[in-house]
Amino acid sequence: MRPLKLDERKQLILKAIIDDYIFTAEPVGSRTIARKYNLGISPATIRNEMADLEEMGYLEQPYTSAGRIPSDKGYRFYVDSLMKVKRLSKEEIKNISEVFKKITEIEDVIEETVKILSQMTSYASVILGPQLRKSALKHLQIVPLEKGKALVVIVTNTGMVEHRFIKVPENVSDSDLNRISNAMNAKIQGLTIDKITPALLREIQKEVFGCDDILNLAMNILFQSLDDHSENKVYLGGATNLLNLPEFKDIDKAKNFLALLEEKELLCSILTESFFLDKDLIVTIGSENKHEKVQDYSLITATYKVNGRTVGIIGVIGPTRMEYSKVISIVNFITVNMNKIFTELFGEQN
């Protein structure tokens, strides 16, 4: 048997088949390619090339005498080598940009993003809220109130604000509280919680000698408040969008997909994996997903950041017959806007 290779003609045919299948959701035959794509090749030649592409694993035949559909391997080659990322229209750019104007709360940023992402892609959108243990401490202040009482205020660079009242011993003055605040900020400002080491705490203790009780209270509040907010929060949008697609006319498939979206821990686990990959955008296709329940879908994820530091993940879930070019373009542009607004609202001031 002659060795098969993915030459230019096969690539053109594969691209045409995938483009057509993404648009129609119908298996593609050789006559369709010859008629619609003007490749200058006869249906018989196209049919032979399609047979080769199937043998190579880029196409599948869902049933006898049907046309072909792309395999996960075919989609992967298409995304990596054949597809051109679609440019957003001026109207689409305007619609996305308008969403991010006049937003001043972290929750609003996430909720508006998940909404516009699902609306523009027509798939399901999912966002992992800011990982506070991935964020840096922006500021800590101990504010003196009435005698014997103070307020500890903690701000992270992802916009979380926590405040707790504490009792202050009589021998601790307002200037002592200010000294503790300054010492803590000087040592731990800009650090993630896992970078605040015992050695750093000992250095702070030396600088605020005699105020150990207040320092310990402040540090306990810092760690406790981050622990209280450390639960991963997953935001969903457009859950019913996929039910309008041909793939989900089967009631069992539809139920399975909706059940998947209810598994917040699984979604969180899938999204969190992106933290450990050194990529701004990841396309995971069908069987490439590690989790069996997600292997009928494709997932496009991107990281959003504060001052260049990854703090969360946005994603789009759709069928493997996803319009990859359009979704990647939308996700990229939304991510740029999220990075900008998060840094403006919550980034460390230089």
mmCIF file of C-alpha atoms in Angstrom:
data_model
loop_
_atom_site.group_PDB
_atom_site.id
_atom_site.type_symbol
_atom_site.label_atom_id
_atom_site.label_comp_id
_atom_site.label_asym_id
_atom_site.label_seq_id
_atom_site.Cartn_x
_atom_site.Cartn_y
_atom_site.Cartn_z
ATOM 1 C CA MET A 1 0.000 0.000 0.000
ATOM 2 C CA ARG A 2 1.329 3.437 -0.937
ATOM 3 C CA PRO A 3 2.167 5.738 1.983
ATOM 4 C CA LEU A 4 -0.355 8.523 2.455
ATOM 5 C CA LYS A 5 0.537 12.111 3.130
ATOM 6 C CA LEU A 6 -1.531 15.224 3.733
ATOM 7 C CA ASP A 7 -0.519 17.119 0.611
ATOM 8 C CA GLU A 8 -1.942 20.468 -0.478
ATOM 9 C CA ARG A 9 -4.886 18.961 -2.362
ATOM 10 C CA LYS A 10 -5.942 16.849 0.581
ATOM 11 C CA GLN A 11 -5.660 19.889 2.829
ATOM 12 C CA LEU A 12 -7.920 21.921 0.522
ATOM 13 C CA ILE A 13 -10.487 19.125 0.485
ATOM 14 C CA LEU A 14 -10.298 18.640 4.252
ATOM 15 C CA LYS A 15 -10.787 22.365 4.836
ATOM 16 C CA ALA A 16 -13.770 22.450 2.483
ATOM 17 C CA ILE A 17 -15.379 19.477 4.202
ATOM 18 C CA ILE A 18 -14.919 20.958 7.676
ATOM 19 C CA ASP A 19 -16.141 24.417 6.601
ATOM 20 C CA ASP A 20 -19.211 22.851 5.036
ATOM 21 C CA TYR A 21 -19.962 20.554 7.967
ATOM 22 C CA ILE A 22 -19.605 23.382 10.510
ATOM 23 C CA PHE A 23 -22.182 25.338 8.505
ATOM 24 C CA THR A 24 -24.664 22.570 7.631
ATOM 25 C CA ALA A 25 -24.212 19.830 10.260
ATOM 26 C CA GLU A 26 -24.762 17.357 7.407
ATOM 27 C CA PRO A 27 -22.251 14.724 6.224
ATOM 28 C CA VAL A 28 -20.391 16.030 3.185
ATOM 29 C CA GLY A 29 -20.132 14.159 -0.110
ATOM 30 C CA SER A 30 -17.710 14.521 -3.010
ATOM 31 C CA ARG A 31 -20.331 16.063 -5.312
ATOM 32 C CA THR A 32 -21.073 18.774 -2.721
ATOM 33 C CA ILE A 33 -17.385 19.707 -2.555
ATOM 34 C CA ALA A 34 -17.048 19.727 -6.346
ATOM 35 C CA ARG A 35 -20.160 21.874 -6.787
ATOM 36 C CA LYS A 36 -19.712 24.395 -3.967
ATOM 37 C CA TYR A 37 -15.976 24.923 -3.620
ATOM 38 C CA ASN A 38 -14.635 25.148 -7.181
ATOM 39 C CA LEU A 39 -11.408 23.281 -6.447
ATOM 40 C CA GLY A 40 -10.934 22.312 -10.087
ATOM 41 C CA ILE A 41 -11.096 18.609 -9.203
ATOM 42 C CA SER A 42 -13.605 16.013 -10.409
ATOM 43 C CA PRO A 43 -16.028 14.354 -7.928
ATOM 44 C CA ALA A 44 -14.263 11.020 -8.567
ATOM 45 C CA THR A 45 -10.871 12.462 -7.581
ATOM 46 C CA ILE A 46 -12.376 14.145 -4.544
ATOM 47 C CA ARG A 47 -13.993 10.833 -3.572
ATOM 48 C CA ASN A 48 -10.613 9.071 -3.723
ATOM 49 C CA GLU A 49 -8.965 11.802 -1.660
ATOM 50 C CA MET A 50 -11.765 11.609 0.906
ATOM 51 C CA ALA A 51 -11.186 7.866 1.199
ATOM 52 C CA ASP A 52 -7.503 8.571 1.871
ATOM 53 C CA LEU A 53 -8.365 11.229 4.457
ATOM 54 C CA GLU A 54 -10.633 8.724 6.192
ATOM 55 C CA GLU A 55 -7.888 6.115 6.181
ATOM 56 C CA MET A 56 -5.516 8.675 7.690
ATOM 57 C CA GLY A 57 -7.994 9.396 10.479
ATOM 58 C CA TYR A 58 -8.996 12.941 9.493
ATOM 59 C CA LEU A 59 -12.517 12.008 8.380
ATOM 60 C CA GLU A 60 -15.198 9.577 9.514
ATOM 61 C CA GLN A 61 -18.164 8.003 7.768
ATOM 62 C CA PRO A 62 -21.125 8.013 10.160
ATOM 63 C CA TYR A 63 -23.007 5.327 8.241
ATOM 64 C CA THR A 64 -22.747 3.376 4.986
ATOM 65 C CA SER A 65 -23.199 5.339 1.755
ATOM 66 C CA ALA A 66 -23.130 8.648 3.628
ATOM 67 C CA GLY A 67 -20.784 11.518 3.133
ATOM 68 C CA ARG A 68 -17.928 12.142 5.553
ATOM 69 C CA ILE A 69 -17.678 14.210 8.714
ATOM 70 C CA PRO A 70 -14.513 15.468 10.405
ATOM 71 C CA SER A 71 -12.896 13.458 13.191
ATOM 72 C CA ASP A 72 -11.336 15.067 16.251
ATOM 73 C CA LYS A 73 -7.978 14.629 14.499
ATOM 74 C CA GLY A 74 -9.370 16.454 11.469
ATOM 75 C CA TYR A 75 -10.619 19.346 13.580
ATOM 76 C CA ARG A 76 -7.249 19.571 15.321
ATOM 77 C CA PHE A 77 -5.378 19.883 12.017
ATOM 78 C CA TYR A 78 -7.960 22.407 10.836
ATOM 79 C CA VAL A 79 -7.560 24.610 13.938
ATOM 80 C CA ASP A 80 -3.764 24.368 13.956
ATOM 81 C CA SER A 81 -2.992 24.620 10.241
ATOM 82 C CA LEU A 82 -5.936 25.438 7.960
ATOM 83 C CA MET A 83 -8.231 27.878 9.711
ATOM 84 C CA LYS A 84 -7.929 31.648 9.544
ATOM 85 C CA VAL A 85 -9.196 33.464 12.628
ATOM 86 C CA LYS A 86 -12.208 35.534 11.663
ATOM 87 C CA ARG A 87 -11.949 39.311 12.090
ATOM 88 C CA LEU A 88 -14.687 40.867 14.174
ATOM 89 C CA SER A 89 -16.916 43.421 12.513
ATOM 90 C CA LYS A 90 -16.969 47.032 13.699
ATOM 91 C CA GLU A 91 -20.423 46.415 15.147
ATOM 92 C CA GLU A 92 -19.235 43.362 17.105
ATOM 93 C CA ILE A 93 -16.246 45.298 18.441
ATOM 94 C CA LYS A 94 -18.540 48.141 19.462
ATOM 95 C CA ASN A 95 -21.007 45.792 21.183
ATOM 96 C CA ILE A 96 -18.262 44.161 23.250
ATOM 97 C CA SER A 97 -16.583 47.461 24.109
ATOM 98 C CA GLU A 98 -19.886 48.986 25.259
ATOM 99 C CA VAL A 99 -20.385 46.163 27.748
ATOM 100 C CA PHE A 100 -17.216 47.058 29.641
ATOM 101 C CA LYS A 101 -17.924 50.769 29.938
ATOM 102 C CA LYS A 102 -18.881 52.166 33.356
ATOM 103 C CA ILE A 103 -18.422 48.834 35.174
ATOM 104 C CA THR A 104 -16.924 49.302 38.621
ATOM 105 C CA GLU A 105 -17.641 45.999 40.411
ATOM 106 C CA ILE A 106 -15.874 42.698 39.904
ATOM 107 C CA GLU A 107 -19.164 40.760 39.955
ATOM 108 C CA ASP A 108 -20.586 42.987 37.214
ATOM 109 C CA VAL A 109 -17.534 42.431 35.008
ATOM 110 C CA ILE A 110 -17.934 38.653 35.242
ATOM 111 C CA GLU A 111 -21.708 38.592 34.811
ATOM 112 C CA GLU A 112 -21.659 40.907 31.804
ATOM 113 C CA THR A 113 -18.797 38.952 30.242
ATOM 114 C CA VAL A 114 -20.505 35.587 30.571
ATOM 115 C CA LYS A 115 -23.655 37.103 29.040
ATOM 116 C CA ILE A 116 -22.012 38.746 26.009
ATOM 117 C CA LEU A 117 -19.807 35.694 25.423
ATOM 118 C CA SER A 118 -22.790 33.341 25.144
ATOM 119 C CA GLN A 119 -24.808 35.821 23.075
ATOM 120 C CA MET A 120 -22.067 36.392 20.501
ATOM 121 C CA THR A 121 -20.928 32.780 20.132
ATOM 122 C CA SER A 122 -24.379 31.119 20.427
ATOM 123 C CA TYR A 123 -22.751 28.476 22.621
ATOM 124 C CA ALA A 124 -22.518 28.041 26.376
ATOM 125 C CA SER A 125 -20.090 30.295 28.210
ATOM 126 C CA VAL A 126 -18.368 29.545 31.490
ATOM 127 C CA ILE A 127 -16.115 31.706 33.628
ATOM 128 C CA LEU A 128 -14.033 30.785 36.631
ATOM 129 C CA GLY A 129 -14.124 33.737 39.016
ATOM 130 C CA PRO A 130 -10.875 35.292 40.219
ATOM 131 C CA GLN A 131 -8.730 32.864 42.186
ATOM 132 C CA LEU A 132 -7.943 34.857 45.281
ATOM 133 C CA ARG A 133 -5.029 32.665 46.239
ATOM 134 C CA LYS A 134 -3.635 33.526 42.824
ATOM 135 C CA SER A 135 -4.123 37.237 43.438
ATOM 136 C CA ALA A 136 -1.826 39.592 45.270
ATOM 137 C CA LEU A 137 -2.476 41.613 48.382
ATOM 138 C CA LYS A 138 -2.903 45.204 47.283
ATOM 139 C CA HIS A 139 -3.309 46.955 50.628
ATOM 140 C CA LEU A 140 -3.918 46.321 54.300
ATOM 141 C CA GLN A 141 -4.849 49.079 56.708
ATOM 142 C CA ILE A 142 -5.649 49.071 60.416
ATOM 143 C CA VAL A 143 -7.915 52.058 61.012
ATOM 144 C CA PRO A 144 -8.288 53.334 64.615
ATOM 145 C CA LEU A 145 -11.884 53.965 65.685
ATOM 146 C CA GLU A 146 -13.095 54.735 69.199
ATOM 147 C CA LYS A 147 -10.916 53.821 72.124
ATOM 148 C CA GLY A 148 -10.143 50.105 72.275
ATOM 149 C CA LYS A 149 -11.479 49.416 68.798
ATOM 150 C CA ALA A 150 -10.071 49.378 65.242
ATOM 151 C CA LEU A 151 -11.032 48.276 61.745
ATOM 152 C CA VAL A 152 -8.811 45.994 59.638
ATOM 153 C CA VAL A 153 -9.359 46.607 55.903
ATOM 154 C CA ILE A 154 -7.897 44.177 53.336
ATOM 155 C CA VAL A 155 -7.888 44.822 49.571
ATOM 156 C CA THR A 156 -6.590 42.397 46.929
ATOM 157 C CA ASN A 157 -5.635 43.296 43.383
ATOM 158 C CA THR A 158 -8.688 41.376 42.107
ATOM 159 C CA GLY A 159 -11.018 43.798 43.852
ATOM 160 C CA MET A 160 -11.961 41.839 46.953
ATOM 161 C CA VAL A 161 -12.435 44.098 49.984
ATOM 162 C CA GLU A 162 -12.719 42.592 53.467
ATOM 163 C CA HIS A 163 -13.054 44.416 56.768
ATOM 164 C CA ARG A 164 -13.213 43.182 60.362
ATOM 165 C CA PHE A 165 -13.446 44.965 63.705
ATOM 166 C CA ILE A 166 -10.856 44.138 66.342
ATOM 167 C CA LYS A 167 -10.280 45.057 69.970
ATOM 168 C CA VAL A 168 -7.164 47.102 70.659
ATOM 169 C CA PRO A 169 -5.291 46.949 73.984
ATOM 170 C CA GLU A 170 -5.069 50.244 75.847
ATOM 171 C CA ASN A 171 -1.294 50.410 75.520
ATOM 172 C CA VAL A 172 -1.494 50.355 71.672
ATOM 173 C CA SER A 173 -1.710 53.839 70.191
ATOM 174 C CA ASP A 174 -3.029 55.068 66.860
ATOM 175 C CA SER A 175 0.553 55.567 65.700
ATOM 176 C CA ASP A 176 1.295 51.935 66.598
ATOM 177 C CA LEU A 177 -1.594 50.797 64.397
ATOM 178 C CA ASN A 178 -0.297 52.923 61.545
ATOM 179 C CA ARG A 179 3.202 51.531 62.082
ATOM 180 C CA ILE A 180 1.864 47.952 61.881
ATOM 181 C CA SER A 181 -0.061 48.741 58.683
ATOM 182 C CA ASN A 182 2.989 50.316 57.061
ATOM 183 C CA ALA A 183 5.271 47.440 58.054
ATOM 184 C CA MET A 184 2.858 44.814 56.714
ATOM 185 C CA ASN A 185 2.339 46.642 53.430
ATOM 186 C CA ALA A 186 6.069 47.153 52.966
ATOM 187 C CA LYS A 187 6.725 43.420 53.333
ATOM 188 C CA ILE A 188 3.729 41.683 51.791
ATOM 189 C CA GLN A 189 2.167 44.149 49.345
ATOM 190 C CA GLY A 190 2.080 42.636 45.859
ATOM 191 C CA LEU A 191 2.557 39.073 47.147
ATOM 192 C CA THR A 192 0.146 36.193 46.714
ATOM 193 C CA ILE A 193 -0.932 34.573 49.947
ATOM 194 C CA ASP A 194 1.279 31.535 49.401
ATOM 195 C CA LYS A 195 4.333 33.816 49.197
ATOM 196 C CA ILE A 196 3.814 35.235 52.691
ATOM 197 C CA THR A 197 6.339 33.077 54.531
ATOM 198 C CA PRO A 198 7.123 32.685 58.250
ATOM 199 C CA ALA A 199 10.444 34.453 57.604
ATOM 200 C CA LEU A 200 8.588 37.515 56.300
ATOM 201 C CA LEU A 201 6.319 37.512 59.315
ATOM 202 C CA ARG A 202 9.326 37.407 61.630
ATOM 203 C CA GLU A 203 10.768 40.441 59.837
ATOM 204 C CA ILE A 204 7.507 42.327 60.407
ATOM 205 C CA GLN A 205 7.501 41.283 64.079
ATOM 206 C CA LYS A 206 10.929 42.829 64.540
ATOM 207 C CA GLU A 207 9.725 46.136 63.083
ATOM 208 C CA VAL A 208 6.606 46.315 65.268
ATOM 209 C CA PHE A 209 8.176 44.996 68.451
ATOM 210 C CA GLY A 210 5.701 45.061 71.339
ATOM 211 C CA CYS A 211 2.608 44.871 69.127
ATOM 212 C CA ASP A 212 2.556 41.117 68.488
ATOM 213 C CA ASP A 213 -1.083 40.686 69.519
ATOM 214 C CA ILE A 214 -2.387 43.201 66.979
ATOM 215 C CA LEU A 215 -0.059 41.890 64.257
ATOM 216 C CA ASN A 216 -1.267 38.330 64.841
ATOM 217 C CA LEU A 217 -4.890 39.471 64.752
ATOM 218 C CA ALA A 218 -4.334 41.303 61.473
ATOM 219 C CA MET A 219 -2.553 38.340 59.881
ATOM 220 C CA ASN A 220 -5.236 35.906 61.046
ATOM 221 C CA ILE A 221 -7.910 38.127 59.522
ATOM 222 C CA LEU A 222 -5.926 38.291 56.282
ATOM 223 C CA PHE A 223 -5.597 34.515 55.994
ATOM 224 C CA GLN A 224 -9.147 33.845 57.206
ATOM 225 C CA SER A 225 -10.739 36.305 54.810
ATOM 226 C CA LEU A 226 -8.914 34.771 51.862
ATOM 227 C CA ASP A 227 -9.929 31.310 53.007
ATOM 228 C CA ASP A 228 -13.557 32.453 53.254
ATOM 229 C CA HIS A 229 -13.437 33.655 49.637
ATOM 230 C CA SER A 230 -11.256 30.896 48.225
ATOM 231 C CA GLU A 231 -14.116 28.700 47.004
ATOM 232 C CA ASN A 232 -14.000 28.573 43.232
ATOM 233 C CA LYS A 233 -17.046 30.260 41.743
ATOM 234 C CA VAL A 234 -18.200 29.228 38.292
ATOM 235 C CA TYR A 235 -20.444 31.527 36.246
ATOM 236 C CA LEU A 236 -22.540 30.107 33.389
ATOM 237 C CA GLY A 237 -24.301 31.712 30.437
ATOM 238 C CA GLY A 238 -26.272 30.493 27.432
ATOM 239 C CA ALA A 239 -26.899 27.010 28.805
ATOM 240 C CA THR A 240 -29.849 26.533 26.456
ATOM 241 C CA ASN A 241 -28.048 27.829 23.354
ATOM 242 C CA LEU A 242 -26.774 24.396 22.429
ATOM 243 C CA LEU A 243 -30.272 22.929 22.577
ATOM 244 C CA ASN A 244 -31.008 24.807 19.341
ATOM 245 C CA LEU A 245 -28.242 22.930 17.498
ATOM 246 C CA PRO A 246 -28.907 19.752 15.471
ATOM 247 C CA GLU A 247 -26.553 17.713 17.662
ATOM 248 C CA PHE A 248 -28.877 18.216 20.610
ATOM 249 C CA LYS A 249 -32.222 17.336 19.047
ATOM 250 C CA ASP A 250 -31.665 13.963 20.732
ATOM 251 C CA ILE A 251 -33.322 14.415 24.128
ATOM 252 C CA ASP A 252 -30.746 12.244 25.903
ATOM 253 C CA LYS A 253 -27.859 14.320 24.558
ATOM 254 C CA ALA A 254 -29.624 17.482 25.635
ATOM 255 C CA LYS A 255 -30.180 16.119 29.146
ATOM 256 C CA ASN A 256 -26.562 14.981 29.404
ATOM 257 C CA PHE A 257 -25.310 18.413 28.399
ATOM 258 C CA LEU A 258 -27.510 20.245 30.897
ATOM 259 C CA ALA A 259 -26.439 17.757 33.582
ATOM 260 C CA LEU A 260 -22.795 18.495 32.719
ATOM 261 C CA LEU A 261 -23.346 22.212 33.304
ATOM 262 C CA GLU A 262 -24.740 21.401 36.755
ATOM 263 C CA GLU A 263 -21.451 19.751 37.755
ATOM 264 C CA LYS A 264 -19.725 22.903 38.973
ATOM 265 C CA GLU A 265 -16.843 20.975 40.539
ATOM 266 C CA LEU A 266 -16.085 19.243 37.237
ATOM 267 C CA LEU A 267 -16.269 22.513 35.294
ATOM 268 C CA CYS A 268 -14.054 24.159 37.886
ATOM 269 C CA SER A 269 -11.531 21.326 37.599
ATOM 270 C CA ILE A 270 -11.489 21.571 33.797
ATOM 271 C CA LEU A 271 -11.023 25.339 33.844
ATOM 272 C CA THR A 272 -8.425 25.294 36.608
ATOM 273 C CA GLU A 273 -6.180 23.067 34.466
ATOM 274 C CA SER A 274 -5.601 26.107 32.242
ATOM 275 C CA PHE A 275 -3.765 27.793 35.119
ATOM 276 C CA PHE A 276 -0.958 25.288 34.771
ATOM 277 C CA LEU A 277 -0.479 25.651 31.010
ATOM 278 C CA ASP A 278 1.686 28.457 29.711
ATOM 279 C CA LYS A 279 -0.838 29.540 27.073
ATOM 280 C CA ASP A 280 -3.206 32.487 26.854
ATOM 281 C CA LEU A 281 -5.748 30.531 24.772
ATOM 282 C CA ILE A 282 -6.356 26.783 24.538
ATOM 283 C CA VAL A 283 -8.587 24.816 22.158
ATOM 284 C CA THR A 284 -9.485 21.336 23.413
ATOM 285 C CA ILE A 285 -11.378 19.160 20.942
ATOM 286 C CA GLY A 286 -13.608 16.216 21.796
ATOM 287 C CA SER A 287 -11.554 13.215 22.878
ATOM 288 C CA GLU A 288 -8.625 15.495 23.787
ATOM 289 C CA ASN A 289 -10.562 16.365 26.944
ATOM 290 C CA LYS A 290 -9.295 14.369 29.900
ATOM 291 C CA HIS A 291 -12.761 14.129 31.446
ATOM 292 C CA GLU A 292 -14.998 11.557 29.772
ATOM 293 C CA LYS A 293 -18.182 13.595 30.240
ATOM 294 C CA VAL A 294 -16.747 16.423 28.141
ATOM 295 C CA GLN A 295 -15.458 14.294 25.260
ATOM 296 C CA ASP A 296 -18.466 15.011 23.046
ATOM 297 C CA TYR A 297 -17.699 18.740 23.128
ATOM 298 C CA SER A 298 -15.017 21.251 22.304
ATOM 299 C CA LEU A 299 -13.821 23.801 24.805
ATOM 300 C CA ILE A 300 -12.031 27.068 24.126
ATOM 301 C CA THR A 301 -10.518 28.687 27.207
ATOM 302 C CA ALA A 302 -8.491 31.830 27.790
ATOM 303 C CA THR A 303 -6.909 33.385 30.856
ATOM 304 C CA TYR A 304 -7.759 36.844 32.131
ATOM 305 C CA LYS A 305 -5.248 38.809 34.132
ATOM 306 C CA VAL A 306 -4.481 41.685 36.477
ATOM 307 C CA ASN A 307 -1.177 43.415 35.709
ATOM 308 C CA GLY A 308 -0.125 40.378 33.682
ATOM 309 C CA ARG A 309 -0.925 37.932 36.509
ATOM 310 C CA THR A 310 -3.453 35.208 35.614
ATOM 311 C CA VAL A 311 -6.386 35.314 38.051
ATOM 312 C CA GLY A 312 -9.218 33.557 36.187
ATOM 313 C CA ILE A 313 -10.407 31.656 33.130
ATOM 314 C CA ILE A 314 -13.135 32.279 30.559
ATOM 315 C CA GLY A 315 -14.398 29.514 28.326
ATOM 316 C CA VAL A 316 -16.861 28.532 25.613
ATOM 317 C CA ILE A 317 -18.346 25.029 25.390
ATOM 318 C CA GLY A 318 -19.869 23.819 22.148
ATOM 319 C CA PRO A 319 -20.091 20.807 19.854
ATOM 320 C CA THR A 320 -16.947 19.633 18.099
ATOM 321 C CA ARG A 321 -18.655 21.171 15.052
ATOM 322 C CA MET A 322 -17.934 24.535 16.644
ATOM 323 C CA GLU A 323 -17.280 27.624 14.544
ATOM 324 C CA TYR A 324 -13.716 27.777 15.888
ATOM 325 C CA SER A 325 -12.599 30.799 13.877
ATOM 326 C CA LYS A 326 -15.418 33.019 15.132
ATOM 327 C CA VAL A 327 -15.248 31.845 18.755
ATOM 328 C CA ILE A 328 -11.471 32.276 19.013
ATOM 329 C CA SER A 329 -11.763 35.813 17.672
ATOM 330 C CA ILE A 330 -14.505 36.713 20.163
ATOM 331 C CA VAL A 331 -12.733 35.109 23.120
ATOM 332 C CA ASN A 332 -9.477 36.881 22.254
ATOM 333 C CA PHE A 333 -11.120 40.299 22.029
ATOM 334 C CA ILE A 334 -13.175 39.838 25.200
ATOM 335 C CA THR A 335 -10.066 38.716 27.070
ATOM 336 C CA VAL A 336 -8.195 41.859 26.011
ATOM 337 C CA ASN A 337 -11.057 43.955 27.373
ATOM 338 C CA MET A 338 -11.238 41.969 30.611
ATOM 339 C CA ASN A 339 -7.497 42.326 31.174
ATOM 340 C CA LYS A 340 -7.772 46.065 30.637
ATOM 341 C CA ILE A 341 -10.703 46.690 32.943
ATOM 342 C CA PHE A 342 -9.442 44.359 35.686
ATOM 343 C CA THR A 343 -6.073 46.065 35.676
ATOM 344 C CA GLU A 344 -7.666 49.528 35.652
ATOM 345 C CA LEU A 345 -10.042 48.715 38.495
ATOM 346 C CA PHE A 346 -7.991 46.403 40.641
ATOM 347 C CA GLY A 347 -4.380 46.534 39.501
ATOM 348 C CA GLU A 348 -1.573 47.710 41.720
ATOM 349 C CA GLN A 349 -0.893 51.362 41.267
ATOM 350 C CA ASN A 350 2.612 52.051 39.993
#
